[in-house]
Amino acid sequence: MATGNIMANKEQELVLIRVFDAPRKLVFKVWTDPKCVAVWWGPHHFTNPVCELDARPGGAIRIHMRAPDGTVYPMTGVFNEVVEPERIVFTSAALDAAGNPMFEVLTTVIFAEQGGKTKQTMRARVIKMTPQAAPYIAGMEQGWTQSLERLTAYVATQSKE
């Protein structure tokens, strides 16, 4: 793995908070079950033909997001912490065409009970990046916002079942 061009960047952090009208256990599950994640992960109109999660500390993450134009954006990662139903911490890296990481993000998701609902706080902090990562980092907030919009819609369908 070529990491010579990766540099630390502690300035890039995104914090997004959502409140779901669903129990914490359900919201936690839709973050850790690969069948669920495959439905909501990624921006609007993206699909995830590969979605593999081993939701335990040290477990691997592998997701291939497919854009509407057919372009596939692969990412890999590792779960650092999985504390059901309270917290998930994972690192993820978007890969370039040669399979090398362009940037690495440390994501922490906290699930808190809030009056029968779930308050989810997600922090995504860029911890390493290459120069070619700039456009991807610039789109991180929009991408995560759309993913969480898809997550909200998905949780609504699951909480009715």
Short mmCIF file of C-alpha atoms in Angstrom, two decimals:
data_model
loop_
_atom_site.label_atom_id
_atom_site.label_comp_id
_atom_site.label_asym_id
_atom_site.label_seq_id
_atom_site.Cartn_x
_atom_site.Cartn_y
_atom_site.Cartn_z
CA MET A 1 0.00 0.00 0.00
CA ALA A 2 1.52 3.27 -1.11
CA THR A 3 1.15 5.84 1.64
CA GLY A 4 4.04 8.14 0.87
CA ASN A 5 1.80 11.05 -0.14
CA ILE A 6 -0.64 10.73 2.72
CA MET A 7 -0.45 13.55 5.22
CA ALA A 8 -2.24 14.21 8.48
CA ASN A 9 -5.04 16.74 8.29
CA LYS A 10 -6.69 17.41 11.61
CA GLU A 11 -8.74 20.37 10.34
CA GLN A 12 -11.27 18.35 8.36
CA GLU A 13 -14.07 17.23 10.68
CA LEU A 14 -17.76 16.87 9.99
CA VAL A 15 -20.39 16.53 12.74
CA LEU A 16 -23.95 15.60 11.80
CA ILE A 17 -26.78 15.01 14.27
CA ARG A 18 -30.06 13.26 13.46
CA VAL A 19 -32.99 12.24 15.61
CA PHE A 20 -34.81 9.11 14.48
CA ASP A 21 -38.33 8.17 15.50
CA ALA A 22 -37.12 4.65 16.20
CA PRO A 23 -35.54 2.71 19.05
CA ARG A 24 -31.79 2.93 19.52
CA LYS A 25 -31.41 -0.82 18.99
CA LEU A 26 -32.93 -0.52 15.50
CA VAL A 27 -30.80 2.48 14.47
CA PHE A 28 -27.68 0.68 15.69
CA LYS A 29 -28.66 -2.44 13.70
CA VAL A 30 -29.08 -0.54 10.42
CA TRP A 31 -25.49 0.71 10.83
CA THR A 32 -24.05 -2.76 11.44
CA ASP A 33 -26.09 -5.17 9.31
CA PRO A 34 -24.63 -5.29 5.78
CA LYS A 35 -28.05 -5.96 4.21
CA CYS A 36 -29.33 -2.75 5.78
CA VAL A 37 -26.23 -0.67 5.06
CA ALA A 38 -26.35 -1.71 1.39
CA VAL A 39 -29.76 0.00 1.12
CA TRP A 40 -28.90 3.43 2.54
CA TRP A 41 -25.12 3.97 2.24
CA GLY A 42 -23.96 6.64 -0.20
CA PRO A 43 -25.43 9.66 -1.95
CA HIS A 44 -28.87 9.63 -3.55
CA HIS A 45 -29.22 7.26 -6.52
CA PHE A 46 -26.05 5.32 -5.64
CA THR A 47 -26.19 1.56 -5.09
CA ASN A 48 -23.82 -0.73 -3.19
CA PRO A 49 -23.21 -3.93 -5.16
CA VAL A 50 -20.58 -4.92 -2.59
CA CYS A 51 -21.35 -4.30 1.08
CA GLU A 52 -19.44 -6.46 3.54
CA LEU A 53 -19.27 -5.60 7.25
CA ASP A 54 -17.82 -7.58 10.13
CA ALA A 55 -19.17 -5.39 12.94
CA ARG A 56 -16.75 -6.23 15.75
CA PRO A 57 -13.50 -4.60 16.89
CA GLY A 58 -10.91 -5.37 14.21
CA GLY A 59 -13.62 -6.45 11.75
CA ALA A 60 -13.35 -5.42 8.12
CA ILE A 61 -15.54 -3.10 6.06
CA ARG A 62 -15.69 -3.29 2.26
CA ILE A 63 -18.20 -1.26 0.29
CA HIS A 64 -18.31 -0.52 -3.43
CA MET A 65 -20.60 2.42 -4.17
CA ARG A 66 -21.88 2.55 -7.75
CA ALA A 67 -22.84 5.97 -9.11
CA PRO A 68 -25.77 6.38 -11.50
CA ASP A 69 -23.26 6.64 -14.39
CA GLY A 70 -21.85 3.20 -13.45
CA THR A 71 -18.62 4.45 -11.86
CA VAL A 72 -17.68 2.34 -8.84
CA TYR A 73 -16.12 3.98 -5.79
CA PRO A 74 -14.54 1.32 -3.57
CA MET A 75 -13.77 1.84 0.09
CA THR A 76 -12.36 -0.30 2.83
CA GLY A 77 -12.24 0.10 6.55
CA VAL A 78 -11.93 -1.45 9.97
CA PHE A 79 -14.19 -1.29 13.01
CA ASN A 80 -12.25 0.08 16.00
CA GLU A 81 -15.12 -0.11 18.52
CA VAL A 82 -18.57 -1.67 18.44
CA VAL A 83 -20.54 -1.17 21.66
CA GLU A 84 -24.14 -2.24 21.05
CA PRO A 85 -26.37 -0.20 20.97
CA GLU A 86 -24.34 2.85 22.01
CA ARG A 87 -21.35 3.48 19.79
CA ILE A 88 -19.54 2.52 16.60
CA VAL A 89 -16.07 3.76 15.70
CA PHE A 90 -14.47 2.86 12.38
CA THR A 91 -11.79 4.02 10.00
CA SER A 92 -12.46 4.02 6.28
CA ALA A 93 -10.45 4.78 3.19
CA ALA A 94 -11.61 5.64 -0.31
CA LEU A 95 -9.46 3.82 -2.86
CA ASP A 96 -8.08 5.11 -6.15
CA ALA A 97 -8.12 3.12 -9.40
CA ALA A 98 -4.96 1.25 -8.36
CA GLY A 99 -6.49 0.28 -5.00
CA ASN A 100 -4.43 2.75 -2.95
CA PRO A 101 -6.07 4.84 -0.21
CA MET A 102 -6.66 8.47 -1.18
CA PHE A 103 -7.73 9.49 2.32
CA GLU A 104 -8.63 7.97 5.64
CA VAL A 105 -11.51 9.03 7.86
CA LEU A 106 -12.16 8.18 11.50
CA THR A 107 -15.92 8.00 12.01
CA THR A 108 -17.58 7.87 15.42
CA VAL A 109 -21.33 7.29 15.67
CA ILE A 110 -23.04 7.65 19.04
CA PHE A 111 -26.62 6.52 19.60
CA ALA A 112 -28.49 8.04 22.57
CA GLU A 113 -32.01 7.40 23.83
CA GLN A 114 -34.08 10.56 23.66
CA GLY A 115 -37.68 10.22 24.77
CA GLY A 116 -38.40 7.00 22.87
CA LYS A 117 -36.41 8.22 19.87
CA THR A 118 -32.74 7.92 18.98
CA LYS A 119 -30.36 10.85 18.79
CA GLN A 120 -27.46 9.92 16.53
CA THR A 121 -24.29 12.00 16.55
CA MET A 122 -21.85 11.21 13.78
CA ARG A 123 -18.33 12.65 13.65
CA ALA A 124 -16.21 12.03 10.57
CA ARG A 125 -12.65 13.33 10.87
CA VAL A 126 -10.14 13.16 8.04
CA ILE A 127 -6.95 11.76 9.54
CA LYS A 128 -4.89 11.24 6.37
CA MET A 129 -5.18 12.43 2.81
CA THR A 130 -3.37 12.59 -0.50
CA PRO A 131 -3.43 15.67 -2.75
CA GLN A 132 -5.84 13.85 -5.13
CA ALA A 133 -8.36 13.52 -2.28
CA ALA A 134 -9.33 17.22 -2.21
CA PRO A 135 -12.48 16.93 -4.40
CA TYR A 136 -13.69 13.93 -2.39
CA ILE A 137 -13.10 15.71 0.91
CA ALA A 138 -14.91 18.78 -0.45
CA GLY A 139 -17.96 16.59 -1.14
CA MET A 140 -17.87 14.74 2.19
CA GLU A 141 -20.57 16.83 3.89
CA GLN A 142 -22.94 16.55 0.93
CA GLY A 143 -22.28 12.81 0.60
CA TRP A 144 -22.85 12.11 4.30
CA THR A 145 -25.92 14.37 4.39
CA GLN A 146 -27.47 12.42 1.52
CA SER A 147 -26.50 9.09 3.11
CA LEU A 148 -28.18 10.15 6.35
CA GLU A 149 -31.28 11.26 4.42
CA ARG A 150 -31.40 7.77 2.92
CA LEU A 151 -30.80 6.28 6.38
CA THR A 152 -33.69 8.32 7.80
CA ALA A 153 -36.04 7.04 5.10
CA TYR A 154 -34.84 3.46 5.58
CA VAL A 155 -35.23 3.57 9.38
CA ALA A 156 -38.79 4.87 8.90
CA THR A 157 -39.65 1.79 6.81
CA GLN A 158 -38.01 -0.56 9.33
CA SER A 159 -39.67 0.90 12.40
CA LYS A 160 -43.10 0.20 10.90
CA GLU A 161 -42.37 -3.52 10.54
#
